[in-house]
PDB file of C-alpha atoms in Angstrom:
ATOM      1  CA  MET A   1      -9.532   1.706  19.585  1.00 57.00           C
ATOM      2  CA  SER A   2      -7.669   1.022  16.348  1.00 68.00           C
ATOM      3  CA  THR A   3      -8.663  -1.786  14.075  1.00 86.00           C
ATOM      4  CA  LEU A   4      -5.138  -2.184  12.717  1.00 96.00           C
ATOM      5  CA  LYS A   5      -3.923  -5.749  12.696  1.00 97.00           C
ATOM      6  CA  VAL A   6      -0.371  -6.689  11.748  1.00 97.00           C
ATOM      7  CA  LEU A   7       0.595 -10.262  10.974  1.00 97.00           C
ATOM      8  CA  SER A   8       4.302 -10.995  11.039  1.00 95.00           C
ATOM      9  CA  GLU A   9       6.037 -13.884   9.279  1.00 95.00           C
ATOM     10  CA  ASP A  10       9.780 -14.387   9.756  1.00 92.00           C
ATOM     11  CA  LYS A  11      11.453 -15.949   6.706  1.00 92.00           C
ATOM     12  CA  GLY A  12      15.033 -15.804   7.966  1.00 88.00           C
ATOM     13  CA  GLN A  13      16.597 -12.703   6.446  1.00 93.00           C
ATOM     14  CA  THR A  14      13.212 -11.476   5.210  1.00 95.00           C
ATOM     15  CA  LEU A  15      10.342 -10.349   7.396  1.00 96.00           C
ATOM     16  CA  ILE A  16       6.845 -10.218   5.917  1.00 97.00           C
ATOM     17  CA  LEU A  17       4.396  -7.828   7.564  1.00 97.00           C
ATOM     18  CA  ARG A  18       0.722  -7.857   6.557  1.00 98.00           C
ATOM     19  CA  PHE A  19      -1.249  -4.775   7.610  1.00 98.00           C
ATOM     20  CA  ALA A  20      -5.067  -4.744   7.713  1.00 97.00           C
ATOM     21  CA  GLY A  21      -7.561  -2.190   8.997  1.00 96.00           C
ATOM     22  CA  SER A  22      -7.053   1.446   9.932  1.00 96.00           C
ATOM     23  CA  ILE A  23      -3.831   3.295  10.597  1.00 97.00           C
ATOM     24  CA  ASP A  24      -4.906   5.886  13.130  1.00 96.00           C
ATOM     25  CA  GLU A  25      -3.865   7.431  16.449  1.00 94.00           C
ATOM     26  CA  ASP A  26      -4.620   4.160  18.245  1.00 94.00           C
ATOM     27  CA  ALA A  27      -2.565   1.945  15.944  1.00 93.00           C
ATOM     28  CA  ALA A  28       0.135   0.381  18.123  1.00 92.00           C
ATOM     29  CA  LEU A  29       2.876   0.559  15.505  1.00 95.00           C
ATOM     30  CA  ASP A  30       5.552   0.812  18.194  1.00 91.00           C
ATOM     31  CA  LYS A  31       4.714  -2.807  19.092  1.00 93.00           C
ATOM     32  CA  VAL A  32       5.537  -3.956  15.528  1.00 93.00           C
ATOM     33  CA  LYS A  33       9.118  -5.170  15.737  1.00 88.00           C
ATOM     34  CA  VAL A  34      11.185  -5.448  12.598  1.00 86.00           C
ATOM     35  CA  SER A  35      13.934  -7.643  14.129  1.00 74.00           C
ATOM     36  CA  ALA A  36      17.289  -7.970  12.398  1.00 80.00           C
ATOM     37  CA  ALA A  37      15.860  -8.644   8.954  1.00 88.00           C
ATOM     38  CA  LYS A  38      17.862  -7.643   5.890  1.00 94.00           C
ATOM     39  CA  SER A  39      14.638  -7.013   3.977  1.00 97.00           C
ATOM     40  CA  ILE A  40      11.034  -6.383   4.925  1.00 97.00           C
ATOM     41  CA  ILE A  41       8.055  -6.977   2.665  1.00 98.00           C
ATOM     42  CA  MET A  42       5.086  -4.862   3.743  1.00 98.00           C
ATOM     43  CA  ASP A  43       1.743  -5.993   2.375  1.00 98.00           C
ATOM     44  CA  VAL A  44      -0.532  -2.971   2.785  1.00 98.00           C
ATOM     45  CA  GLY A  45      -3.342  -4.157   0.518  1.00 96.00           C
ATOM     46  CA  ASP A  46      -5.844  -4.405   3.354  1.00 96.00           C
ATOM     47  CA  VAL A  47      -5.199  -0.954   4.809  1.00 96.00           C
ATOM     48  CA  GLU A  48      -8.659   0.596   4.607  1.00 95.00           C
ATOM     49  CA  THR A  49      -8.176   4.045   6.115  1.00 96.00           C
ATOM     50  CA  ILE A  50      -5.399   6.299   7.349  1.00 97.00           C
ATOM     51  CA  ASN A  51      -6.022   9.506   9.256  1.00 96.00           C
ATOM     52  CA  SER A  52      -3.592  12.353   9.843  1.00 95.00           C
ATOM     53  CA  CYS A  53      -2.588  11.110  13.305  1.00 96.00           C
ATOM     54  CA  GLY A  54      -2.040   7.621  11.903  1.00 96.00           C
ATOM     55  CA  GLY A  55       0.080   9.027   9.098  1.00 96.00           C
ATOM     56  CA  ARG A  56       2.242  10.816  11.663  1.00 96.00           C
ATOM     57  CA  GLU A  57       2.574   7.656  13.769  1.00 95.00           C
ATOM     58  CA  TRP A  58       3.496   5.633  10.648  1.00 97.00           C
ATOM     59  CA  VAL A  59       6.298   8.057   9.730  1.00 97.00           C
ATOM     60  CA  LYS A  60       7.639   8.028  13.301  1.00 96.00           C
ATOM     61  CA  TRP A  61       7.595   4.212  13.294  1.00 96.00           C
ATOM     62  CA  ILE A  62       9.125   3.716   9.837  1.00 96.00           C
ATOM     63  CA  ARG A  63      11.970   6.134  10.645  1.00 94.00           C
ATOM     64  CA  ASN A  64      13.162   3.581  13.207  1.00 92.00           C
ATOM     65  CA  VAL A  65      13.763   0.961  10.522  1.00 93.00           C
ATOM     66  CA  ASP A  66      17.472   0.648   9.744  1.00 93.00           C
ATOM     67  CA  PRO A  67      18.124   2.563   6.479  1.00 93.00           C
ATOM     68  CA  ASP A  68      20.184  -0.398   5.213  1.00 95.00           C
ATOM     69  CA  VAL A  69      17.121  -2.656   5.341  1.00 96.00           C
ATOM     70  CA  LYS A  70      15.432  -3.104   1.969  1.00 97.00           C
ATOM     71  CA  LEU A  71      11.725  -2.243   2.227  1.00 98.00           C
ATOM     72  CA  GLU A  72       9.266  -3.535  -0.360  1.00 98.00           C
ATOM     73  CA  PHE A  73       5.657  -2.371  -0.329  1.00 98.00           C
ATOM     74  CA  ILE A  74       3.215  -4.703  -2.084  1.00 98.00           C
ATOM     75  CA  ASN A  75      -0.503  -4.612  -2.879  1.00 98.00           C
ATOM     76  CA  CYS A  76      -0.607  -0.913  -2.057  1.00 97.00           C
ATOM     77  CA  SER A  77      -4.162   0.309  -1.609  1.00 93.00           C
ATOM     78  CA  SER A  78      -5.158   3.680  -3.029  1.00 90.00           C
ATOM     79  CA  VAL A  79      -5.457   5.135   0.480  1.00 93.00           C
ATOM     80  CA  PHE A  80      -1.867   4.040   1.208  1.00 96.00           C
ATOM     81  CA  LEU A  81      -0.667   5.564  -2.074  1.00 94.00           C
ATOM     82  CA  ASP A  82      -2.478   8.825  -1.300  1.00 93.00           C
ATOM     83  CA  TYR A  83      -0.487   9.188   1.929  1.00 96.00           C
ATOM     84  CA  ALA A  84       2.742   8.069   0.261  1.00 96.00           C
ATOM     85  CA  ASN A  85       2.259  10.892  -2.249  1.00 93.00           C
ATOM     86  CA  MET A  86       1.348  13.495   0.385  1.00 94.00           C
ATOM     87  CA  ILE A  87       3.759  12.854   3.255  1.00 95.00           C
ATOM     88  CA  GLU A  88       7.525  13.019   2.951  1.00 95.00           C
ATOM     89  CA  GLY A  89       9.055   9.868   4.432  1.00 96.00           C
ATOM     90  CA  PHE A  90       5.842   7.824   4.428  1.00 98.00           C
ATOM     91  CA  VAL A  91       7.720   5.485   2.085  1.00 98.00           C
ATOM     92  CA  PRO A  92      11.367   6.064   3.040  1.00 97.00           C
ATOM     93  CA  LYS A  93      14.289   6.263   0.626  1.00 95.00           C
ATOM     94  CA  ASN A  94      15.125   2.592   1.226  1.00 95.00           C
ATOM     95  CA  GLY A  95      11.547   1.648   0.276  1.00 97.00           C
ATOM     96  CA  VAL A  96      10.172   0.604  -3.108  1.00 97.00           C
ATOM     97  CA  ILE A  97       6.535   0.259  -4.098  1.00 97.00           C
ATOM     98  CA  GLU A  98       6.462  -3.055  -5.966  1.00 97.00           C
ATOM     99  CA  SER A  99       2.740  -3.410  -6.676  1.00 97.00           C
ATOM    100  CA  PHE A 100      -0.388  -1.329  -6.298  1.00 96.00           C
ATOM    101  CA  ASN A 101      -4.131  -1.412  -6.865  1.00 94.00           C
ATOM    102  CA  VAL A 102      -5.898   1.030  -9.152  1.00 93.00           C
ATOM    103  CA  PRO A 103      -9.632   1.602  -8.620  1.00 94.00           C
ATOM    104  CA  TYR A 104     -12.064   1.649 -11.537  1.00 96.00           C
ATOM    105  CA  TYR A 105     -15.629   2.909 -11.178  1.00 97.00           C
ATOM    106  CA  CYS A 106     -18.561   1.672 -13.243  1.00 98.00           C
ATOM    107  CA  GLU A 107     -21.346   4.223 -13.639  1.00 97.00           C
ATOM    108  CA  SER A 108     -23.675   1.567 -15.065  1.00 97.00           C
ATOM    109  CA  CYS A 109     -23.888  -0.526 -11.890  1.00 98.00           C
ATOM    110  CA  ASP A 110     -22.192   1.733  -9.294  1.00 98.00           C
ATOM    111  CA  HIS A 111     -19.445  -0.851  -8.660  1.00 98.00           C
ATOM    112  CA  LEU A 112     -15.797  -0.206  -7.784  1.00 96.00           C
ATOM    113  CA  SER A 113     -13.301  -2.711  -9.232  1.00 94.00           C
ATOM    114  CA  LEU A 114      -9.616  -2.948  -8.381  1.00 93.00           C
ATOM    115  CA  ARG A 115      -6.804  -3.873 -10.781  1.00 94.00           C
ATOM    116  CA  MET A 116      -3.321  -4.812  -9.583  1.00 94.00           C
ATOM    117  CA  PHE A 117      -0.271  -3.424 -11.365  1.00 93.00           C
ATOM    118  CA  GLN A 118       3.402  -4.288 -10.943  1.00 93.00           C
ATOM    119  CA  SER A 119       5.657  -1.245 -10.717  1.00 92.00           C
ATOM    120  CA  ILE A 120       8.388  -2.919 -12.752  1.00 91.00           C
ATOM    121  CA  ASP A 121       6.003  -3.266 -15.704  1.00 86.00           C
ATOM    122  CA  ILE A 122       5.145   0.412 -15.535  1.00 84.00           C
ATOM    123  CA  ARG A 123       8.823   1.406 -15.177  1.00 82.00           C
ATOM    124  CA  ASN A 124       9.802  -0.743 -18.161  1.00 82.00           C
ATOM    125  CA  GLN A 125       6.837   0.643 -20.128  1.00 71.00           C
ATOM    126  CA  LYS A 126       5.620  -2.909 -20.704  1.00 67.00           C
ATOM    127  CA  GLY A 127       2.428  -2.055 -18.924  1.00 66.00           C
ATOM    128  CA  VAL A 128       0.369   1.050 -19.246  1.00 80.00           C
ATOM    129  CA  ILE A 129      -2.380   1.828 -16.804  1.00 87.00           C
ATOM    130  CA  PRO A 130      -5.506   1.797 -18.962  1.00 89.00           C
ATOM    131  CA  GLU A 131      -8.124   4.522 -18.612  1.00 92.00           C
ATOM    132  CA  THR A 132     -10.916   1.922 -18.749  1.00 95.00           C
ATOM    133  CA  THR A 133     -11.438  -1.767 -17.963  1.00 95.00           C
ATOM    134  CA  PRO A 134     -14.419  -4.133 -17.981  1.00 96.00           C
ATOM    135  CA  CYS A 135     -16.430  -3.932 -14.768  1.00 96.00           C
ATOM    136  CA  ASP A 136     -16.126  -7.016 -12.540  1.00 95.00           C
ATOM    137  CA  LYS A 137     -19.866  -6.994 -11.931  1.00 97.00           C
ATOM    138  CA  CYS A 138     -21.686  -6.026 -15.136  1.00 97.00           C
ATOM    139  CA  LYS A 139     -18.795  -6.219 -17.670  1.00 97.00           C
ATOM    140  CA  LYS A 140     -19.570  -2.735 -19.017  1.00 97.00           C
ATOM    141  CA  GLU A 141     -16.835  -0.135 -19.193  1.00 97.00           C
ATOM    142  CA  ALA A 142     -15.434   1.100 -15.870  1.00 97.00           C
ATOM    143  CA  GLU A 143     -13.276   4.239 -15.769  1.00 97.00           C
ATOM    144  CA  ILE A 144     -10.147   4.827 -13.756  1.00 94.00           C
ATOM    145  CA  ASP A 145     -11.129   6.431 -10.441  1.00 93.00           C
ATOM    146  CA  VAL A 146      -8.000   8.455  -9.709  1.00 83.00           C
ATOM    147  CA  ILE A 147      -6.570  11.714 -10.946  1.00 71.00           C
ATOM    148  CA  VAL A 148      -3.636  10.987 -13.240  1.00 60.00           C
TER     149      VAL A 148
END
């Protein structure tokens, strides 16, 4: 049984969907209705795992969203970004990743810290993703924990 939970908040022309848990073969994405919204904000920050069957189900579900609907993905977890980079259509052409978390690992205390970045800052070169950051736990240097 899937642990995916989806909270839906209708804000008139905008629908906010908050996803939490695992996107897998048991995730009932077909039950997530996107109504007649002109834009949908998808908060995927609490997506913990995605397996291959879940990735397939996600793509099948997201293909049913009207291509004229503006999709914004916020708080993207690294697992969500991994699938977005691997699977064509995981984030469709009408979708934009607005914000994402970058993991940093501290060898001193074995702690994983997350830092949020706004895509617009990266696009405008106002923000650069640093290779290191102070660890949340011990304040020593933590290194970026992704391949760039």
